[in-house]
Short mmCIF file of C-alpha atoms in Angstrom, two decimals:
data_model
loop_
_atom_site.label_atom_id
_atom_site.label_comp_id
_atom_site.label_asym_id
_atom_site.label_seq_id
_atom_site.Cartn_x
_atom_site.Cartn_y
_atom_site.Cartn_z
CA MET A 1 0.00 0.00 0.00
CA SER A 2 1.38 3.41 -0.94
CA ARG A 3 1.89 6.09 1.69
CA SER A 4 -0.90 8.25 0.21
CA SER A 5 -3.45 5.40 0.12
CA ALA A 6 -2.49 4.38 3.66
CA SER A 7 -3.05 7.98 4.75
CA SER A 8 -6.49 8.14 3.10
CA THR A 9 -7.46 4.81 4.72
CA SER A 10 -6.45 6.19 8.11
CA GLU A 11 -8.41 9.41 7.50
CA LEU A 12 -11.51 7.44 6.46
CA LEU A 13 -11.31 5.40 9.66
CA ARG A 14 -10.83 8.48 11.83
CA ALA A 15 -13.80 10.18 10.14
CA HIS A 16 -16.02 7.15 10.79
CA CYS A 17 -14.98 7.02 14.47
CA ALA A 18 -15.63 10.77 14.80
CA ALA A 19 -19.10 10.31 13.27
CA ILE A 20 -19.89 7.58 15.81
CA ALA A 21 -18.75 9.90 18.63
CA LYS A 22 -20.98 12.67 17.27
CA GLU A 23 -23.99 10.33 17.19
CA GLU A 24 -23.28 9.35 20.79
CA ALA A 25 -23.35 13.00 21.83
CA VAL A 26 -26.88 13.25 20.38
CA LEU A 27 -27.97 10.07 22.19
CA ARG A 28 -26.80 11.57 25.48
CA GLU A 29 -29.23 14.46 25.02
CA GLY A 30 -32.09 12.02 25.67
CA GLY A 31 -35.47 13.63 25.04
CA GLY A 32 -33.82 16.89 24.02
CA LYS A 33 -34.46 20.47 25.07
CA ALA A 34 -38.23 20.09 25.47
CA GLY A 35 -37.81 17.09 27.76
CA HIS A 36 -35.25 18.90 29.89
CA GLU A 37 -37.53 21.90 30.26
CA ARG A 38 -40.39 19.61 31.30
CA GLN A 39 -38.22 18.15 34.06
CA ARG A 40 -37.26 21.57 35.36
CA LYS A 41 -40.91 22.70 35.48
CA MET A 42 -41.50 19.83 37.92
CA ASN A 43 -38.49 20.97 39.97
CA ARG A 44 -36.48 17.95 38.82
CA LEU A 45 -33.06 17.74 37.21
CA PRO A 46 -32.42 16.00 33.88
CA VAL A 47 -30.78 12.62 34.40
CA ARG A 48 -27.25 13.56 33.34
CA GLU A 49 -27.26 16.59 35.61
CA ARG A 50 -28.20 14.23 38.42
CA LEU A 51 -25.19 12.10 37.51
CA GLY A 52 -22.97 15.17 37.47
CA ARG A 53 -23.92 15.99 41.06
CA LEU A 54 -23.74 12.38 42.25
CA LEU A 55 -20.36 11.37 40.85
CA ASP A 56 -17.02 12.58 42.17
CA LYS A 57 -15.58 15.57 40.33
CA GLU A 58 -13.28 14.47 37.51
CA SER A 59 -14.55 10.89 37.89
CA PRO A 60 -14.67 9.06 34.55
CA PHE A 61 -18.02 7.43 33.80
CA PHE A 62 -17.94 4.16 31.87
CA GLU A 63 -21.36 4.10 30.24
CA ILE A 64 -22.93 0.85 29.10
CA GLY A 65 -25.79 0.40 26.66
CA LEU A 66 -25.75 3.94 25.24
CA TRP A 67 -26.87 2.53 21.87
CA ALA A 68 -29.65 0.39 23.39
CA ALA A 69 -32.87 0.50 21.34
CA TYR A 70 -31.16 2.44 18.51
CA LYS A 71 -33.62 2.46 15.56
CA MET A 72 -35.56 -0.41 17.15
CA TYR A 73 -38.97 1.05 18.03
CA GLU A 74 -39.39 3.67 15.34
CA GLU A 75 -43.18 3.22 15.22
CA TRP A 76 -43.20 4.75 18.74
CA GLY A 77 -40.65 7.45 17.98
CA LYS A 78 -37.02 7.70 19.09
CA ILE A 79 -36.02 5.97 22.32
CA PRO A 80 -32.45 7.21 22.91
CA ALA A 81 -30.41 4.91 25.19
CA ALA A 82 -33.65 2.97 25.83
CA GLY A 83 -34.69 5.69 28.28
CA VAL A 84 -32.21 4.73 30.99
CA VAL A 85 -28.60 5.69 31.72
CA ALA A 86 -26.34 2.98 33.12
CA GLY A 87 -22.65 2.94 33.87
CA ILE A 88 -19.86 2.87 36.44
CA GLY A 89 -18.41 5.90 38.18
CA ASN A 90 -16.90 6.83 41.54
CA VAL A 91 -18.99 8.16 44.41
CA GLU A 92 -16.89 9.19 47.43
CA GLY A 93 -14.06 7.22 45.84
CA VAL A 94 -16.15 4.03 45.58
CA PRO A 95 -16.79 2.57 42.09
CA CYS A 96 -20.59 2.21 41.83
CA MET A 97 -22.96 0.99 39.16
CA ILE A 98 -25.48 3.76 38.47
CA ILE A 99 -28.85 2.92 36.90
CA ALA A 100 -30.87 6.07 36.28
CA ASN A 101 -34.16 6.46 34.41
CA ASP A 102 -34.33 9.26 31.85
CA ALA A 103 -37.80 10.76 32.26
CA THR A 104 -37.29 12.93 29.16
CA VAL A 105 -37.65 9.75 27.06
CA LYS A 106 -41.26 8.50 27.12
CA ALA A 107 -41.52 9.45 30.83
CA GLY A 108 -38.82 6.88 31.59
CA ALA A 109 -41.09 4.01 30.52
CA PHE A 110 -39.59 0.54 30.11
CA PHE A 111 -39.25 -0.90 26.61
CA PRO A 112 -37.89 -4.44 26.01
CA GLN A 113 -34.33 -3.14 25.59
CA THR A 114 -34.67 -0.96 28.69
CA THR A 115 -35.26 -4.08 30.74
CA LYS A 116 -32.40 -5.98 29.14
CA LYS A 117 -30.07 -3.03 29.71
CA VAL A 118 -30.95 -2.80 33.42
CA ILE A 119 -30.52 -6.57 33.84
CA ARG A 120 -27.12 -6.40 32.14
CA ALA A 121 -26.05 -3.57 34.47
CA GLN A 122 -27.20 -5.58 37.49
CA ARG A 123 -25.25 -8.60 36.30
CA ILE A 124 -22.05 -6.60 35.83
CA ALA A 125 -22.48 -5.11 39.31
CA PHE A 126 -23.08 -8.54 40.83
CA GLU A 127 -20.06 -10.14 39.17
CA CYS A 128 -17.78 -7.20 40.03
CA ALA A 129 -19.22 -6.70 43.54
CA LEU A 130 -20.10 -3.07 42.76
CA PRO A 131 -22.58 -1.16 44.96
CA ILE A 132 -25.63 -0.13 42.90
CA ILE A 133 -27.36 3.24 42.97
CA TYR A 134 -30.79 3.47 41.32
CA LEU A 135 -32.13 6.92 40.44
CA VAL A 136 -35.79 6.09 39.87
CA ASP A 137 -37.96 8.28 37.65
CA SER A 138 -40.15 6.01 35.52
CA ALA A 139 -43.74 5.59 34.42
CA GLY A 140 -43.25 1.79 34.46
CA VAL A 141 -43.83 -0.70 31.65
CA PHE A 142 -44.62 0.75 28.19
CA LEU A 143 -48.09 -0.78 28.00
CA PRO A 144 -48.45 -1.14 24.19
CA MET A 145 -45.49 -3.58 24.32
CA GLN A 146 -46.26 -5.24 27.65
CA ASP A 147 -46.18 -8.74 26.14
CA GLU A 148 -42.49 -8.25 25.26
CA ILE A 149 -41.55 -6.70 28.62
CA PHE A 150 -43.52 -8.36 31.38
CA PRO A 151 -43.38 -12.15 31.70
CA ASP A 152 -40.16 -13.89 30.60
CA GLU A 153 -37.02 -14.80 32.55
CA ASP A 154 -35.10 -11.89 31.06
CA ASP A 155 -37.98 -9.41 31.34
CA PHE A 156 -39.21 -6.86 33.89
CA GLY A 157 -39.71 -9.23 36.82
CA ARG A 158 -36.11 -10.39 36.61
CA ILE A 159 -34.97 -6.95 37.81
CA PHE A 160 -36.63 -7.44 41.21
CA ARG A 161 -35.43 -11.05 41.47
CA ASN A 162 -31.92 -9.66 40.91
CA ASN A 163 -32.46 -7.01 43.61
CA SER A 164 -33.11 -9.82 46.06
CA VAL A 165 -30.16 -11.98 44.99
CA ILE A 166 -27.76 -9.03 44.98
CA SER A 167 -28.91 -8.07 48.48
CA ALA A 168 -28.39 -11.64 49.73
CA ALA A 169 -24.84 -11.52 48.33
CA GLY A 170 -24.08 -8.57 50.59
CA ILE A 171 -23.72 -6.01 47.82
CA PRO A 172 -25.10 -2.59 48.87
CA GLN A 173 -28.03 -1.14 46.89
CA PHE A 174 -29.32 2.41 47.23
CA ALA A 175 -32.52 3.71 45.64
CA ALA A 176 -33.50 7.35 45.25
CA ILE A 177 -37.06 7.94 44.03
CA MET A 178 -36.88 11.24 42.16
CA GLY A 179 -40.11 11.18 40.19
CA ASN A 180 -42.58 8.43 39.35
CA CYS A 181 -42.20 4.88 40.64
CA VAL A 182 -45.36 2.96 39.88
CA ALA A 183 -46.84 -0.53 39.53
CA GLY A 184 -44.37 -3.45 39.60
CA GLY A 185 -41.49 -0.99 39.47
CA ALA A 186 -42.34 0.04 43.03
CA TYR A 187 -40.72 -3.17 44.28
CA LEU A 188 -37.24 -2.07 43.15
CA PRO A 189 -36.57 0.60 45.81
CA VAL A 190 -38.21 -1.42 48.57
CA LEU A 191 -35.83 -4.32 47.84
CA CYS A 192 -32.82 -2.02 48.28
CA ASP A 193 -30.87 -1.33 51.49
CA LYS A 194 -31.69 2.36 51.71
CA ILE A 195 -34.54 4.35 50.18
CA LEU A 196 -34.53 8.09 49.56
CA MET A 197 -37.49 10.00 48.12
CA THR A 198 -37.91 13.59 46.99
CA LYS A 199 -40.89 15.84 47.61
CA GLY A 200 -43.39 15.63 44.75
CA SER A 201 -42.40 12.05 43.80
CA GLY A 202 -44.83 9.13 43.79
CA LEU A 203 -44.44 5.51 44.93
CA TYR A 204 -47.46 3.22 44.52
CA LEU A 205 -48.54 -0.10 43.08
CA ALA A 206 -51.43 1.62 41.30
CA GLY A 207 -51.85 5.29 40.47
CA PRO A 208 -54.98 7.35 41.27
CA SER A 209 -56.68 6.56 37.94
CA LEU A 210 -56.13 2.81 38.24
CA VAL A 211 -57.28 2.80 41.87
CA LYS A 212 -60.50 4.53 40.85
CA ALA A 213 -61.06 2.06 38.00
CA ALA A 214 -60.24 -0.98 40.17
CA ILE A 215 -62.01 -0.25 43.46
CA GLY A 216 -63.85 3.03 42.86
CA GLN A 217 -61.78 4.93 45.44
CA VAL A 218 -60.98 8.56 44.72
CA VAL A 219 -57.62 9.59 46.19
CA ASP A 220 -54.99 12.16 45.27
CA ALA A 221 -51.43 11.20 44.37
CA GLU A 222 -49.81 12.59 47.54
CA GLU A 223 -52.18 10.78 49.89
CA LEU A 224 -51.86 7.58 47.86
CA GLY A 225 -48.10 7.41 47.53
CA GLY A 226 -46.36 10.73 48.10
CA ALA A 227 -42.95 11.11 49.73
CA GLN A 228 -44.33 12.65 52.93
CA MET A 229 -46.92 9.90 53.34
CA HIS A 230 -44.27 7.18 52.95
CA ALA A 231 -41.93 9.00 55.35
CA GLU A 232 -44.55 9.65 58.06
CA ILE A 233 -47.30 7.02 57.69
CA SER A 234 -46.26 3.88 55.79
CA GLY A 235 -42.64 4.10 57.01
CA THR A 236 -41.41 2.86 53.63
CA VAL A 237 -38.96 5.69 52.96
CA ASP A 238 -35.76 6.07 55.00
CA PHE A 239 -34.88 9.62 53.91
CA PHE A 240 -37.36 12.32 52.85
CA GLU A 241 -35.58 14.94 50.75
CA LYS A 242 -36.78 18.36 49.68
CA ASP A 243 -35.34 18.26 46.15
CA ASP A 244 -32.89 16.57 43.79
CA PRO A 245 -29.70 18.36 44.92
CA LEU A 246 -30.29 17.50 48.59
CA CYS A 247 -31.20 13.93 47.71
CA LEU A 248 -28.01 13.44 45.70
CA LYS A 249 -25.95 15.03 48.48
CA ARG A 250 -27.47 12.55 50.94
CA LEU A 251 -26.72 9.66 48.60
CA ARG A 252 -23.06 10.65 48.45
CA SER A 253 -22.97 10.82 52.24
CA LEU A 254 -24.48 7.32 52.57
CA VAL A 255 -22.07 5.78 50.06
CA GLY A 256 -19.25 7.49 52.00
CA LEU A 257 -20.14 5.29 55.01
CA LEU A 258 -19.11 2.12 53.14
CA PRO A 259 -15.84 0.61 54.44
CA GLU A 260 -14.22 0.81 51.01
CA ALA A 261 -14.74 4.58 50.88
CA LYS A 262 -11.94 4.83 53.43
CA ASP A 263 -9.80 2.35 51.46
CA SER A 264 -10.26 4.44 48.31
CA LYS A 265 -8.04 7.14 49.82
CA THR A 266 -5.03 4.81 49.45
CA PRO A 267 -2.86 6.03 46.55
CA ARG A 268 -2.95 3.81 43.46
CA PRO A 269 -0.52 3.62 40.55
CA SER A 270 -1.16 6.45 38.12
CA LYS A 271 -1.43 5.87 34.40
CA GLU A 272 1.73 7.92 34.01
CA ALA A 273 3.71 5.31 35.99
CA PHE A 274 3.29 2.80 33.15
CA LYS A 275 3.34 3.48 29.43
CA PRO A 276 2.57 1.33 26.38
CA ALA A 277 5.29 0.42 23.89
CA LYS A 278 3.43 2.24 21.10
CA ASP A 279 1.31 5.38 21.00
CA PRO A 280 -2.38 4.30 21.19
CA ASP A 281 -3.14 6.73 18.35
CA THR A 282 -1.16 4.52 15.93
CA VAL A 283 -4.04 2.02 15.75
CA TYR A 284 -5.61 4.24 13.09
CA ASP A 285 -2.65 3.51 10.82
CA LEU A 286 -2.80 -0.18 11.67
CA ILE A 287 -6.32 -1.19 10.67
CA SER A 288 -8.76 -0.16 7.95
CA PHE A 289 -12.42 0.81 8.02
CA ASP A 290 -13.43 -2.04 5.70
CA GLY A 291 -11.49 -4.65 7.70
CA GLN A 292 -9.59 -5.88 4.65
CA LYS A 293 -6.15 -4.60 5.63
CA GLN A 294 -3.72 -7.14 7.07
CA TYR A 295 -1.94 -6.14 10.28
CA ASP A 296 0.21 -7.70 12.98
CA VAL A 297 -1.94 -7.92 16.10
CA ARG A 298 1.24 -7.65 18.18
CA ASP A 299 1.34 -3.99 17.10
CA LEU A 300 -2.19 -3.56 18.43
CA VAL A 301 -1.25 -5.24 21.73
CA ALA A 302 1.75 -2.89 21.97
CA THR A 303 -0.65 0.11 22.11
CA VAL A 304 -2.47 -1.44 25.08
CA ALA A 305 0.04 -3.40 27.19
CA ASP A 306 2.77 -1.83 29.34
CA GLU A 307 6.14 -1.40 27.66
CA ASP A 308 8.47 -4.43 28.04
CA SER A 309 5.74 -6.45 29.78
CA VAL A 310 4.63 -8.80 26.99
CA ASP A 311 5.74 -12.45 27.14
CA GLU A 312 4.31 -14.28 24.14
CA TYR A 313 3.23 -17.87 24.79
CA LYS A 314 4.01 -20.53 22.14
CA ALA A 315 4.93 -17.77 19.68
CA ASP A 316 5.97 -20.22 16.94
CA TYR A 317 2.96 -22.52 17.15
CA GLY A 318 -0.69 -21.90 16.24
CA LYS A 319 0.24 -18.55 14.76
CA THR A 320 -3.23 -17.29 13.74
CA ILE A 321 -3.97 -16.66 17.42
CA VAL A 322 -1.49 -14.69 19.52
CA THR A 323 -1.45 -15.59 23.22
CA ALA A 324 0.63 -13.59 25.69
CA TYR A 325 1.11 -12.69 29.31
CA ALA A 326 1.31 -8.95 29.85
CA ARG A 327 0.59 -6.08 32.21
CA ILE A 328 -1.83 -3.20 31.72
CA ASN A 329 -1.06 -0.30 34.05
CA GLY A 330 0.82 -2.76 36.22
CA ARG A 331 -1.99 -5.35 36.40
CA PRO A 332 -1.04 -8.83 35.13
CA VAL A 333 -3.35 -10.21 32.40
CA GLY A 334 -3.51 -12.89 29.74
CA ILE A 335 -4.17 -11.81 26.14
CA VAL A 336 -5.81 -13.90 23.41
CA ALA A 337 -5.90 -12.10 20.04
CA ASN A 338 -6.65 -13.02 16.43
CA GLN A 339 -3.63 -12.53 14.17
CA ARG A 340 -4.61 -10.79 10.93
CA LEU A 341 -1.34 -11.43 9.07
CA GLN A 342 -0.99 -14.37 6.70
CA VAL A 343 1.43 -16.74 8.41
CA ARG A 344 3.54 -19.75 7.42
CA THR A 345 3.89 -22.88 9.54
CA LYS A 346 6.24 -25.82 9.02
CA LYS A 347 3.43 -28.36 9.33
CA GLU A 348 0.47 -26.65 7.61
CA GLY A 349 2.22 -24.20 5.28
CA ILE A 350 0.34 -20.95 4.59
CA GLN A 351 -2.46 -20.03 7.02
CA MET A 352 -4.85 -17.11 6.50
CA GLY A 353 -5.04 -14.31 9.03
CA GLY A 354 -8.21 -14.03 11.11
CA VAL A 355 -8.98 -17.73 10.72
CA ILE A 356 -8.78 -20.24 13.58
CA TYR A 357 -6.94 -23.45 12.68
CA SER A 358 -6.62 -26.62 14.79
CA ASP A 359 -3.19 -25.71 16.13
CA SER A 360 -4.20 -22.17 17.13
CA ALA A 361 -7.38 -23.46 18.81
CA ASP A 362 -5.35 -26.03 20.78
CA LYS A 363 -2.85 -23.37 21.84
CA ALA A 364 -5.50 -20.86 22.91
CA ALA A 365 -7.38 -23.50 24.93
CA ARG A 366 -4.18 -24.50 26.75
CA PHE A 367 -3.35 -20.83 27.43
CA ILE A 368 -6.82 -20.13 28.87
CA MET A 369 -6.44 -23.14 31.19
CA ASP A 370 -3.13 -21.76 32.39
CA CYS A 371 -4.60 -18.28 33.05
CA ASN A 372 -7.24 -19.95 35.21
CA GLN A 373 -4.55 -21.88 37.05
CA THR A 374 -2.74 -18.65 37.95
CA HIS A 375 -5.92 -16.53 38.32
CA LEU A 376 -5.09 -14.06 35.55
CA PRO A 377 -7.90 -12.00 33.95
CA ILE A 378 -8.08 -12.61 30.18
CA ILE A 379 -8.43 -9.94 27.50
CA PHE A 380 -9.76 -11.19 24.15
CA PHE A 381 -9.17 -9.14 21.00
CA GLN A 382 -11.63 -10.33 18.35
CA ASP A 383 -11.02 -9.91 14.63
CA VAL A 384 -12.07 -13.33 13.41
CA THR A 385 -13.67 -14.67 10.24
CA GLY A 386 -14.30 -18.10 11.79
CA PHE A 387 -12.77 -21.59 11.91
CA MET A 388 -10.96 -23.08 8.94
CA VAL A 389 -13.13 -25.29 6.73
CA GLY A 390 -12.42 -27.88 4.01
CA ARG A 391 -11.07 -31.42 3.75
CA ASP A 392 -7.65 -30.75 5.29
CA ALA A 393 -9.16 -28.81 8.19
CA GLU A 394 -11.71 -31.53 8.94
CA GLN A 395 -9.04 -34.23 8.81
CA SER A 396 -6.87 -32.21 11.19
CA GLY A 397 -9.68 -32.41 13.78
CA ILE A 398 -10.85 -28.81 13.59
CA ILE A 399 -14.19 -29.67 15.21
CA ARG A 400 -12.46 -31.40 18.11
CA SER A 401 -9.97 -28.55 18.59
CA GLY A 402 -12.71 -25.93 18.29
CA ALA A 403 -14.83 -27.73 20.87
CA LYS A 404 -11.81 -27.79 23.21
CA LEU A 405 -11.40 -24.01 22.90
CA VAL A 406 -15.13 -23.32 23.37
CA ASN A 407 -15.10 -25.62 26.43
CA ALA A 408 -12.13 -23.78 27.96
CA VAL A 409 -13.75 -20.37 27.39
CA SER A 410 -17.09 -21.59 28.78
CA ASN A 411 -15.63 -23.00 31.99
CA SER A 412 -13.13 -20.21 32.62
CA ILE A 413 -13.66 -18.73 36.09
CA VAL A 414 -11.32 -15.75 35.83
CA PRO A 415 -12.67 -12.36 34.71
CA LYS A 416 -12.89 -12.02 30.92
CA ILE A 417 -13.03 -8.79 28.91
CA THR A 418 -13.67 -8.89 25.17
CA VAL A 419 -12.73 -6.16 22.69
CA VAL A 420 -14.19 -6.57 19.18
CA VAL A 421 -11.84 -4.65 16.90
CA GLY A 422 -12.97 -6.03 13.53
CA GLY A 423 -14.96 -9.03 12.34
CA SER A 424 -16.78 -11.31 14.77
CA PHE A 425 -18.17 -14.02 12.54
CA GLY A 426 -19.69 -17.45 13.10
CA ALA A 427 -18.25 -19.80 15.67
CA GLY A 428 -15.20 -17.53 15.88
CA ASN A 429 -17.40 -15.22 17.98
CA TYR A 430 -17.97 -18.09 20.40
CA ALA A 431 -14.36 -19.25 20.61
CA MET A 432 -13.12 -15.70 21.24
CA CYS A 433 -15.54 -15.09 24.12
CA GLY A 434 -18.58 -13.48 22.50
CA LYS A 435 -21.54 -12.24 24.56
CA ALA A 436 -22.89 -15.77 25.13
CA TYR A 437 -19.70 -16.74 26.99
CA ASP A 438 -20.10 -14.36 29.92
CA PRO A 439 -17.41 -11.73 29.47
CA ARG A 440 -17.61 -9.33 32.41
CA PHE A 441 -17.48 -6.57 29.79
CA ILE A 442 -17.65 -6.68 26.00
CA VAL A 443 -16.77 -3.52 24.07
CA ALA A 444 -16.29 -2.83 20.37
CA TRP A 445 -14.56 -0.43 18.04
CA PRO A 446 -16.65 1.43 15.43
CA THR A 447 -15.06 -0.92 12.84
CA ALA A 448 -16.52 -4.04 14.46
CA ARG A 449 -18.90 -6.29 12.51
CA TYR A 450 -21.14 -9.07 13.85
CA ALA A 451 -22.83 -11.90 11.88
CA VAL A 452 -22.98 -15.64 11.38
CA MET A 453 -21.02 -15.02 8.15
CA GLY A 454 -19.99 -12.10 5.94
CA ALA A 455 -22.48 -10.37 3.68
CA ALA A 456 -20.81 -11.59 0.47
CA GLN A 457 -20.70 -15.22 1.67
CA ALA A 458 -24.30 -15.08 2.90
CA SER A 459 -25.66 -13.71 -0.37
CA ASP A 460 -23.63 -16.21 -2.43
CA THR A 461 -24.82 -19.11 -0.23
CA VAL A 462 -28.48 -18.13 -0.53
CA PHE A 463 -28.04 -17.65 -4.27
CA ALA A 464 -26.49 -21.12 -4.66
CA ILE A 465 -29.25 -22.83 -2.65
CA LEU A 466 -32.05 -21.17 -4.60
CA ALA A 467 -30.31 -21.72 -7.92
CA ARG A 468 -30.11 -25.48 -7.22
CA ALA A 469 -33.77 -25.48 -6.20
CA ARG A 470 -34.62 -23.79 -9.48
CA GLU A 471 -32.70 -26.40 -11.47
CA ARG A 472 -34.61 -29.18 -9.67
CA GLY A 473 -37.86 -27.45 -10.45
CA ASP A 474 -38.77 -27.02 -6.78
CA LYS A 475 -39.17 -23.32 -7.25
CA LYS A 476 -39.45 -21.46 -10.51
CA ALA A 477 -37.44 -18.27 -10.58
CA THR A 478 -35.68 -16.33 -13.27
CA HIS A 479 -32.00 -15.50 -13.13
CA GLU A 480 -32.93 -11.82 -12.64
CA GLU A 481 -35.14 -12.69 -9.63
CA LEU A 482 -32.33 -14.71 -8.06
CA GLU A 483 -29.84 -11.91 -8.62
CA GLU A 484 -32.25 -9.42 -7.08
CA LEU A 485 -32.59 -11.70 -4.05
CA ARG A 486 -28.81 -11.99 -3.75
CA ILE A 487 -28.50 -8.18 -3.64
CA LYS A 488 -31.33 -7.92 -1.09
CA VAL A 489 -29.74 -10.52 1.21
CA LYS A 490 -26.37 -8.78 0.95
CA GLN A 491 -27.86 -5.37 1.82
CA SER A 492 -29.69 -6.86 4.79
CA TYR A 493 -26.52 -8.51 6.08
CA GLU A 494 -24.52 -5.31 5.65
CA GLU A 495 -27.06 -3.41 7.73
CA GLN A 496 -27.10 -6.07 10.43
CA THR A 497 -23.31 -6.38 10.65
CA ASP A 498 -22.97 -2.67 11.51
CA ILE A 499 -21.90 -2.59 15.16
CA ARG A 500 -24.63 -0.06 15.98
CA TYR A 501 -27.19 -2.74 15.11
CA GLY A 502 -25.57 -5.11 17.61
CA ALA A 503 -25.11 -2.41 20.26
CA ALA A 504 -28.81 -1.53 20.01
CA ARG A 505 -29.62 -5.12 20.96
CA GLY A 506 -27.14 -5.33 23.80
CA TRP A 507 -24.59 -7.58 22.08
CA VAL A 508 -21.86 -5.20 23.24
CA ASP A 509 -21.78 -2.99 26.32
CA ALA A 510 -20.21 0.03 24.62
CA ILE A 511 -18.68 1.27 21.37
CA ILE A 512 -15.31 2.76 22.25
CA GLN A 513 -12.86 4.90 20.29
CA PRO A 514 -9.86 2.77 19.21
CA HIS A 515 -7.22 5.08 20.69
CA GLU A 516 -8.98 4.94 24.08
CA THR A 517 -8.79 1.14 24.37
CA ARG A 518 -5.94 1.11 26.89
CA ASP A 519 -7.62 3.70 29.15
CA VAL A 520 -10.91 1.77 29.01
CA LEU A 521 -9.18 -1.52 29.86
CA ILE A 522 -7.33 0.07 32.79
CA ARG A 523 -10.70 1.12 34.22
CA LEU A 524 -12.46 -2.18 33.54
CA LEU A 525 -9.65 -4.19 35.10
CA GLN A 526 -10.13 -2.17 38.29
CA TYR A 527 -13.75 -3.28 38.35
CA VAL A 528 -13.33 -6.97 37.44
CA THR A 529 -10.54 -7.58 39.95
CA ARG A 530 -12.45 -6.25 42.96
CA PRO A 531 -12.75 -8.74 45.86
CA LYS A 532 -16.10 -10.45 46.24
CA SER A 533 -18.31 -9.43 49.15
CA LYS A 534 -17.33 -11.58 52.17
CA GLY A 535 -20.00 -11.38 54.83
CA VAL A 536 -23.71 -12.13 54.42
CA PHE A 537 -26.15 -11.03 57.11
CA HIS A 538 -28.69 -13.67 58.23
CA THR A 539 -31.47 -13.75 60.80
CA GLY A 540 -33.95 -16.37 61.89
CA VAL A 541 -37.72 -16.01 61.36
CA ILE A 542 -38.93 -12.53 62.36
CA GLN A 543 -42.63 -11.84 62.86
CA VAL A 544 -43.64 -8.55 61.26
#
C-alpha cells in the first residue's frame, strides 16, 4: 500500500470514528431540550445533571448500553439509550454501578431493551461486587409492548429477582425515588438497602386513575403514595428529601459510610507510571475501516500493554492466534488475540489471518487453562472470520480442537473482557468469548462487525441454494429474480453487521474509540478484579 493510500485509509477510519462519537453525543441528550424543560418545570433535574452531582468531580463514567434500542422502536418514535442511563463511576471514591431512568424519554417508561439493559447492568455489578445506585424516575412498563416486557425470565420481573439476589450476596443497593415509581417498578426501591425520596415524587402499586377504576376509590397522588406519606405514615422511605440536589448530596454521604470509601483514599498507581510500547493513536494507521487490511496484532497489543511487559506464549505454534502474558497499568493479564497477518507454519504451510486453525485453537485452549490456574484476567481481541473449513481442516480435527477451545472459554472462572476490533463471525465469535460466553465486559470499536457469516458469503450461499432449487424445479425463478434476491440478502446482512445494530440489541456494552482502548481496559480491570463481598447477614424467622 502506498503512503498516500495508507493515509487516506487512516483518515476514512478516523472520520467514521468521529461520526460515531458525534452520534453518541446526540444520544446523550435524551429527550432533548423540550424534555429537559419539562423536568425543570417539575423541579427535577435531567438525568445527566443528576449524575454530574452524584459522581465525584473528575470521575470518569464508563457508560454501558448507550446505543440500546437504537432504531428499534421507530413506530413509537425515538427511544435514545432505551430511556435509561447505566454505567460505572466513583462516588466518594467508591466505584458504583449507576442505573438512572431518563424521564425525558417516554416518561422513563420501560421498553424491552430498557429491561435488558438494566438486567445487564445488574449482572455486571453482581459479578464485580459493585454497589448499585438506582435513580428512579419512571412511568413503568410501556403498555403497548407489555407482552415483550412483562413475563419472561429476562424481562421486567427479573430486575426485582436480581435485587433480592444481589442483596443476599451482601452487595449494597441504594434507591432514590426522584419522580414516578409505579406498579411493579415500586418493588425495586423497597428491595434495596436504603430508600430516599424527593418531595413531589410518587411511589405506589397503582396510580390514582387505576385505583378509581379498580375499586372506585378517589384519592390524590400525595395521599396515595407521596414522599411525605411514605416518610410519616407507611414508614417505607428512609430519607425524605426536599429536592434533587439534597437527595443526591445525601446519597453521596451514605455511600461514604461504606468501608471501602476509606480504602479508596489509598494512593494507586497512576497511568503515568506505566506506558505502552506504542502510542495508542497509531491504531488508526494499523487497521482499515473495511477490515480488509492485514496487520500484525502484536502492534495492536503494543498500544495497550505496558512497555516491556509482553511475554508471548508458544509464539511459533498456532500462529493465527497470539497468546501472551502482559501487564496493563501494572496489572497482570492474559491476552488472546486473532492474528490478521498471513502466516507460514512448518506443518500446515500458509495459514490465512483471522482464521482459527486446529493448532491455534489447541494453543488458545491451553493458554486459557493456564490463566485460570494462575488466576489471571483474560483480554480477548476479536477480529475473526471463523474456523478453517475444508477437507484438510476436517481431517486435522478442527471440530475437536474448536470444541476444546469453546469448552475452555465456557468453563473459565477468571474475569474475561472482550474487545471486538474487527470481524466477529460465526463460531469464531464463540471461541473468542462473545456475549454468550459471559465476558464481564464486551466492548467494540466502530469498525466491528457481527454476523454468522460475511455479507458476500451469505448472499452467495443463498443464491447457490435457490439456484439449485430452481434447477430441480422445486421453485421457478428467473435469473434476474435470483440476482435481485442476492443483492437484497447482501444489503440486509450489511445493515445487520454494523456494530450499531448489535449495540442496540445489547450484544456489546459500549462502542469505544480505538485510541482509548488502553484507558478503558485500565478502568475495567479495576472493576473486574475487585474482591467479592465476604460477609452475608442472616437472621432467623422474624414476625412482622
